[in-house]
Amino acid sequence: MSERVVLSFPSGRSRFNYRVAGIAIRDGHILVCREDDDDYCMLPGGRVEMGEPSRLALEREMAEELAMPVTVGRLLYTSENFYEREEQAFHELGFFYEIDLPADARPNGQAPWLSRADEGHMLHFHWLPVTGPALAEFQLWPGWLQQGLDRLPAATEHVVYKDSDRP
């Protein structure tokens, strides 16, 4: 078996990330994830490994994080996100796919809906309303998603976003 190489690496005071994420919408809610030590949330997913197609990377990440099968659908967004965190300047390339979860995986009023350990962190998954203030209150990252989820594109869209562009 070959060594797993995650496509996230430092370059001086900067870091490059190649990330995939799943967009799961059910009953007017979207599934988001917050790590135990973060003050923001993100769509479930993770980093792509060397030689791994993005679609397969998302399937792998969903199996690791949610411990349930998902069906990866169409590619909705590609993005280039530029932001600072922990005194590092990040350049993140993102692929955002539509995903379908098993029929019983849906909003049920529990908060969090699911909690799981992953790589030394606790991941807490929540179903948040797609419209209204919840996405902003939970600080969904990257920020452009807060507006992009209420109208999913008919064709893949490419987004370039700088954290300094936030309103």
PDB file of C-alpha atoms in Angstrom:
ATOM      1  CA  MET A   1       0.000   0.000   0.000  1.00  0.00           C
ATOM      2  CA  SER A   2       1.378   3.410  -0.926  1.00  0.00           C
ATOM      3  CA  GLU A   3       1.768   6.285   1.496  1.00  0.00           C
ATOM      4  CA  ARG A   4      -1.257   8.588   1.833  1.00  0.00           C
ATOM      5  CA  VAL A   5      -0.315  12.177   0.999  1.00  0.00           C
ATOM      6  CA  VAL A   6      -2.886  14.809   1.911  1.00  0.00           C
ATOM      7  CA  LEU A   7      -2.899  17.800  -0.440  1.00  0.00           C
ATOM      8  CA  SER A   8      -2.395  20.404   2.255  1.00  0.00           C
ATOM      9  CA  PHE A   9       1.054  21.839   2.685  1.00  0.00           C
ATOM     10  CA  PRO A  10       2.819  24.904   4.079  1.00  0.00           C
ATOM     11  CA  SER A  11       4.814  27.372   2.021  1.00  0.00           C
ATOM     12  CA  GLY A  12       6.486  29.904   4.281  1.00  0.00           C
ATOM     13  CA  ARG A  13       3.728  31.755   6.161  1.00  0.00           C
ATOM     14  CA  SER A  14       1.105  30.388   3.763  1.00  0.00           C
ATOM     15  CA  ARG A  15      -0.721  27.077   3.325  1.00  0.00           C
ATOM     16  CA  PHE A  16      -2.363  25.414   0.333  1.00  0.00           C
ATOM     17  CA  ASN A  17      -5.424  23.172   0.846  1.00  0.00           C
ATOM     18  CA  TYR A  18      -7.329  21.090  -1.688  1.00  0.00           C
ATOM     19  CA  ARG A  19     -10.724  20.356  -0.130  1.00  0.00           C
ATOM     20  CA  VAL A  20     -13.933  18.602  -1.158  1.00  0.00           C
ATOM     21  CA  ALA A  21     -17.294  19.112   0.503  1.00  0.00           C
ATOM     22  CA  GLY A  22     -20.820  17.751   0.255  1.00  0.00           C
ATOM     23  CA  ILE A  23     -24.012  19.769  -0.016  1.00  0.00           C
ATOM     24  CA  ALA A  24     -26.836  17.741   1.560  1.00  0.00           C
ATOM     25  CA  ILE A  25     -30.183  19.542   1.662  1.00  0.00           C
ATOM     26  CA  ARG A  26     -33.274  17.939   3.191  1.00  0.00           C
ATOM     27  CA  ASP A  27     -36.586  19.470   4.222  1.00  0.00           C
ATOM     28  CA  GLY A  28     -35.226  23.017   3.733  1.00  0.00           C
ATOM     29  CA  HIS A  29     -32.146  22.305   5.906  1.00  0.00           C
ATOM     30  CA  ILE A  30     -28.480  21.827   5.062  1.00  0.00           C
ATOM     31  CA  LEU A  31     -26.069  19.541   6.900  1.00  0.00           C
ATOM     32  CA  VAL A  32     -23.079  21.398   8.373  1.00  0.00           C
ATOM     33  CA  CYS A  33     -20.176  20.329  10.578  1.00  0.00           C
ATOM     34  CA  ARG A  34     -18.387  22.082  13.424  1.00  0.00           C
ATOM     35  CA  GLU A  35     -15.187  20.757  15.006  1.00  0.00           C
ATOM     36  CA  ASP A  36     -15.065  20.924  18.790  1.00  0.00           C
ATOM     37  CA  ASP A  37     -12.470  23.718  18.876  1.00  0.00           C
ATOM     38  CA  ASP A  38     -13.778  25.938  16.048  1.00  0.00           C
ATOM     39  CA  ASP A  39     -16.055  28.976  16.216  1.00  0.00           C
ATOM     40  CA  TYR A  40     -17.300  28.441  12.644  1.00  0.00           C
ATOM     41  CA  CYS A  41     -18.884  25.577  10.740  1.00  0.00           C
ATOM     42  CA  MET A  42     -18.325  24.124   7.280  1.00  0.00           C
ATOM     43  CA  LEU A  43     -19.912  21.651   4.950  1.00  0.00           C
ATOM     44  CA  PRO A  44     -18.907  18.055   5.673  1.00  0.00           C
ATOM     45  CA  GLY A  45     -15.889  16.905   3.704  1.00  0.00           C
ATOM     46  CA  GLY A  46     -12.128  17.082   3.896  1.00  0.00           C
ATOM     47  CA  ARG A  47      -8.839  17.130   2.091  1.00  0.00           C
ATOM     48  CA  VAL A  48      -8.077  15.297  -1.114  1.00  0.00           C
ATOM     49  CA  GLU A  49      -5.127  12.900  -1.215  1.00  0.00           C
ATOM     50  CA  MET A  50      -2.472  12.719  -3.941  1.00  0.00           C
ATOM     51  CA  GLY A  51      -3.742  10.726  -6.931  1.00  0.00           C
ATOM     52  CA  GLU A  52      -7.326  10.665  -5.627  1.00  0.00           C
ATOM     53  CA  PRO A  53     -10.165  11.998  -7.800  1.00  0.00           C
ATOM     54  CA  SER A  54     -12.245  14.589  -5.948  1.00  0.00           C
ATOM     55  CA  ARG A  55     -15.474  12.552  -6.176  1.00  0.00           C
ATOM     56  CA  LEU A  56     -13.791   9.520  -4.564  1.00  0.00           C
ATOM     57  CA  ALA A  57     -12.202  11.767  -1.935  1.00  0.00           C
ATOM     58  CA  LEU A  58     -15.669  12.992  -0.948  1.00  0.00           C
ATOM     59  CA  GLU A  59     -17.019   9.438  -0.726  1.00  0.00           C
ATOM     60  CA  ARG A  60     -14.063   8.499   1.508  1.00  0.00           C
ATOM     61  CA  GLU A  61     -14.466  11.580   3.713  1.00  0.00           C
ATOM     62  CA  MET A  62     -18.216  10.987   4.152  1.00  0.00           C
ATOM     63  CA  ALA A  63     -17.601   7.353   5.121  1.00  0.00           C
ATOM     64  CA  GLU A  64     -14.986   8.489   7.679  1.00  0.00           C
ATOM     65  CA  GLU A  65     -16.998  11.394   9.103  1.00  0.00           C
ATOM     66  CA  LEU A  66     -20.614  10.196   8.920  1.00  0.00           C
ATOM     67  CA  ALA A  67     -20.131   6.402   8.925  1.00  0.00           C
ATOM     68  CA  MET A  68     -22.899   6.076   6.350  1.00  0.00           C
ATOM     69  CA  PRO A  69     -23.010   5.678   2.594  1.00  0.00           C
ATOM     70  CA  VAL A  70     -23.641   8.735   0.455  1.00  0.00           C
ATOM     71  CA  THR A  71     -24.362   9.159  -3.215  1.00  0.00           C
ATOM     72  CA  VAL A  72     -22.215  11.882  -4.746  1.00  0.00           C
ATOM     73  CA  GLY A  73     -24.131  13.851  -7.346  1.00  0.00           C
ATOM     74  CA  ARG A  74     -23.206  16.701  -9.615  1.00  0.00           C
ATOM     75  CA  LEU A  75     -20.432  19.200  -9.041  1.00  0.00           C
ATOM     76  CA  LEU A  76     -22.150  22.457  -8.023  1.00  0.00           C
ATOM     77  CA  TYR A  77     -19.249  24.801  -7.239  1.00  0.00           C
ATOM     78  CA  THR A  78     -15.518  25.081  -7.595  1.00  0.00           C
ATOM     79  CA  SER A  79     -13.857  27.754  -5.524  1.00  0.00           C
ATOM     80  CA  GLU A  80     -10.648  29.529  -4.726  1.00  0.00           C
ATOM     81  CA  ASN A  81     -10.791  30.789  -1.148  1.00  0.00           C
ATOM     82  CA  PHE A  82      -8.207  33.137   0.340  1.00  0.00           C
ATOM     83  CA  TYR A  83      -8.263  33.671   4.101  1.00  0.00           C
ATOM     84  CA  GLU A  84      -6.122  33.934   7.223  1.00  0.00           C
ATOM     85  CA  ARG A  85      -6.275  31.607  10.201  1.00  0.00           C
ATOM     86  CA  GLU A  86      -3.822  31.019  13.027  1.00  0.00           C
ATOM     87  CA  GLU A  87      -1.358  33.496  11.515  1.00  0.00           C
ATOM     88  CA  GLN A  88      -1.251  31.646   8.183  1.00  0.00           C
ATOM     89  CA  ALA A  89      -2.474  32.880   4.797  1.00  0.00           C
ATOM     90  CA  PHE A  90      -4.515  30.094   3.174  1.00  0.00           C
ATOM     91  CA  HIS A  91      -5.080  29.421  -0.505  1.00  0.00           C
ATOM     92  CA  GLU A  92      -7.798  26.794  -0.671  1.00  0.00           C
ATOM     93  CA  LEU A  93      -9.097  25.091  -3.781  1.00  0.00           C
ATOM     94  CA  GLY A  94     -12.567  23.642  -3.163  1.00  0.00           C
ATOM     95  CA  PHE A  95     -14.920  21.289  -4.991  1.00  0.00           C
ATOM     96  CA  PHE A  96     -18.526  21.257  -3.719  1.00  0.00           C
ATOM     97  CA  TYR A  97     -20.732  18.337  -4.772  1.00  0.00           C
ATOM     98  CA  GLU A  98     -24.385  17.641  -4.227  1.00  0.00           C
ATOM     99  CA  ILE A  99     -24.709  14.564  -1.990  1.00  0.00           C
ATOM    100  CA  ASP A 100     -27.631  12.357  -1.085  1.00  0.00           C
ATOM    101  CA  LEU A 101     -27.739  10.670   2.317  1.00  0.00           C
ATOM    102  CA  PRO A 102     -29.777   7.612   3.328  1.00  0.00           C
ATOM    103  CA  ALA A 103     -33.521   8.316   3.612  1.00  0.00           C
ATOM    104  CA  ASP A 104     -33.518   8.279   7.441  1.00  0.00           C
ATOM    105  CA  ALA A 105     -30.724  10.892   7.655  1.00  0.00           C
ATOM    106  CA  ARG A 106     -32.805  14.028   7.979  1.00  0.00           C
ATOM    107  CA  PRO A 107     -33.492  16.935  10.332  1.00  0.00           C
ATOM    108  CA  ASN A 108     -35.141  15.689  13.525  1.00  0.00           C
ATOM    109  CA  GLY A 109     -34.800  18.621  15.931  1.00  0.00           C
ATOM    110  CA  GLN A 110     -31.711  17.229  17.670  1.00  0.00           C
ATOM    111  CA  ALA A 111     -28.761  19.589  18.091  1.00  0.00           C
ATOM    112  CA  PRO A 112     -26.287  18.294  17.241  1.00  0.00           C
ATOM    113  CA  TRP A 113     -27.876  15.714  14.949  1.00  0.00           C
ATOM    114  CA  LEU A 114     -24.725  13.560  15.065  1.00  0.00           C
ATOM    115  CA  SER A 115     -21.377  13.721  16.893  1.00  0.00           C
ATOM    116  CA  ARG A 116     -18.385  11.603  15.930  1.00  0.00           C
ATOM    117  CA  ALA A 117     -14.686  11.452  16.760  1.00  0.00           C
ATOM    118  CA  ASP A 118     -12.316  12.026  13.832  1.00  0.00           C
ATOM    119  CA  GLU A 119      -8.536  12.508  13.891  1.00  0.00           C
ATOM    120  CA  GLY A 120      -8.434  13.658  17.522  1.00  0.00           C
ATOM    121  CA  HIS A 121     -11.416  16.016  17.243  1.00  0.00           C
ATOM    122  CA  MET A 122     -15.115  15.740  17.900  1.00  0.00           C
ATOM    123  CA  LEU A 123     -17.194  16.613  14.868  1.00  0.00           C
ATOM    124  CA  HIS A 124     -20.703  17.903  15.529  1.00  0.00           C
ATOM    125  CA  PHE A 125     -23.166  17.787  12.634  1.00  0.00           C
ATOM    126  CA  HIS A 126     -26.198  20.062  12.574  1.00  0.00           C
ATOM    127  CA  TRP A 127     -29.106  20.514  10.185  1.00  0.00           C
ATOM    128  CA  LEU A 128     -29.558  24.268   9.710  1.00  0.00           C
ATOM    129  CA  PRO A 129     -32.308  26.053   7.773  1.00  0.00           C
ATOM    130  CA  VAL A 130     -31.043  27.123   4.357  1.00  0.00           C
ATOM    131  CA  THR A 131     -32.903  30.443   4.655  1.00  0.00           C
ATOM    132  CA  GLY A 132     -32.900  32.771   7.645  1.00  0.00           C
ATOM    133  CA  PRO A 133     -30.118  33.739  10.058  1.00  0.00           C
ATOM    134  CA  ALA A 134     -28.843  30.290  11.155  1.00  0.00           C
ATOM    135  CA  LEU A 135     -26.045  30.000   8.555  1.00  0.00           C
ATOM    136  CA  ALA A 136     -24.663  33.414   9.528  1.00  0.00           C
ATOM    137  CA  GLU A 137     -25.090  32.702  13.265  1.00  0.00           C
ATOM    138  CA  PHE A 138     -23.161  29.419  12.926  1.00  0.00           C
ATOM    139  CA  GLN A 139     -20.604  31.276  10.763  1.00  0.00           C
ATOM    140  CA  LEU A 140     -20.735  28.943   7.770  1.00  0.00           C
ATOM    141  CA  TRP A 141     -17.365  28.998   6.015  1.00  0.00           C
ATOM    142  CA  PRO A 142     -16.499  29.935   3.313  1.00  0.00           C
ATOM    143  CA  GLY A 143     -18.678  33.025   3.614  1.00  0.00           C
ATOM    144  CA  TRP A 144     -19.954  32.992   0.021  1.00  0.00           C
ATOM    145  CA  LEU A 145     -21.884  29.794   0.775  1.00  0.00           C
ATOM    146  CA  GLN A 146     -24.332  31.663   3.010  1.00  0.00           C
ATOM    147  CA  GLN A 147     -25.811  33.257  -0.106  1.00  0.00           C
ATOM    148  CA  GLY A 148     -25.110  30.441  -2.581  1.00  0.00           C
ATOM    149  CA  LEU A 149     -27.142  27.669  -0.975  1.00  0.00           C
ATOM    150  CA  ASP A 150     -30.654  29.034  -1.353  1.00  0.00           C
ATOM    151  CA  ARG A 151     -30.362  28.852  -5.154  1.00  0.00           C
ATOM    152  CA  LEU A 152     -28.250  25.942  -6.315  1.00  0.00           C
ATOM    153  CA  PRO A 153     -26.827  26.523  -9.803  1.00  0.00           C
ATOM    154  CA  ALA A 154     -28.072  24.666 -12.883  1.00  0.00           C
ATOM    155  CA  ALA A 155     -24.455  24.357 -14.087  1.00  0.00           C
ATOM    156  CA  THR A 156     -21.182  24.313 -12.156  1.00  0.00           C
ATOM    157  CA  GLU A 157     -20.168  27.779 -10.948  1.00  0.00           C
ATOM    158  CA  HIS A 158     -16.661  28.936 -10.094  1.00  0.00           C
ATOM    159  CA  VAL A 159     -16.261  31.294  -7.125  1.00  0.00           C
ATOM    160  CA  VAL A 160     -13.200  33.313  -6.115  1.00  0.00           C
ATOM    161  CA  TYR A 161     -13.566  34.579  -2.553  1.00  0.00           C
ATOM    162  CA  LYS A 162     -11.320  36.568  -0.236  1.00  0.00           C
ATOM    163  CA  ASP A 163     -12.212  36.664   3.452  1.00  0.00           C
ATOM    164  CA  SER A 164     -11.749  40.449   3.265  1.00  0.00           C
ATOM    165  CA  ASP A 165     -14.720  40.500   0.836  1.00  0.00           C
ATOM    166  CA  ARG A 166     -17.079  39.666   3.716  1.00  0.00           C
ATOM    167  CA  PRO A 167     -19.826  42.258   4.307  1.00  0.00           C
TER     168      PRO A 167
END
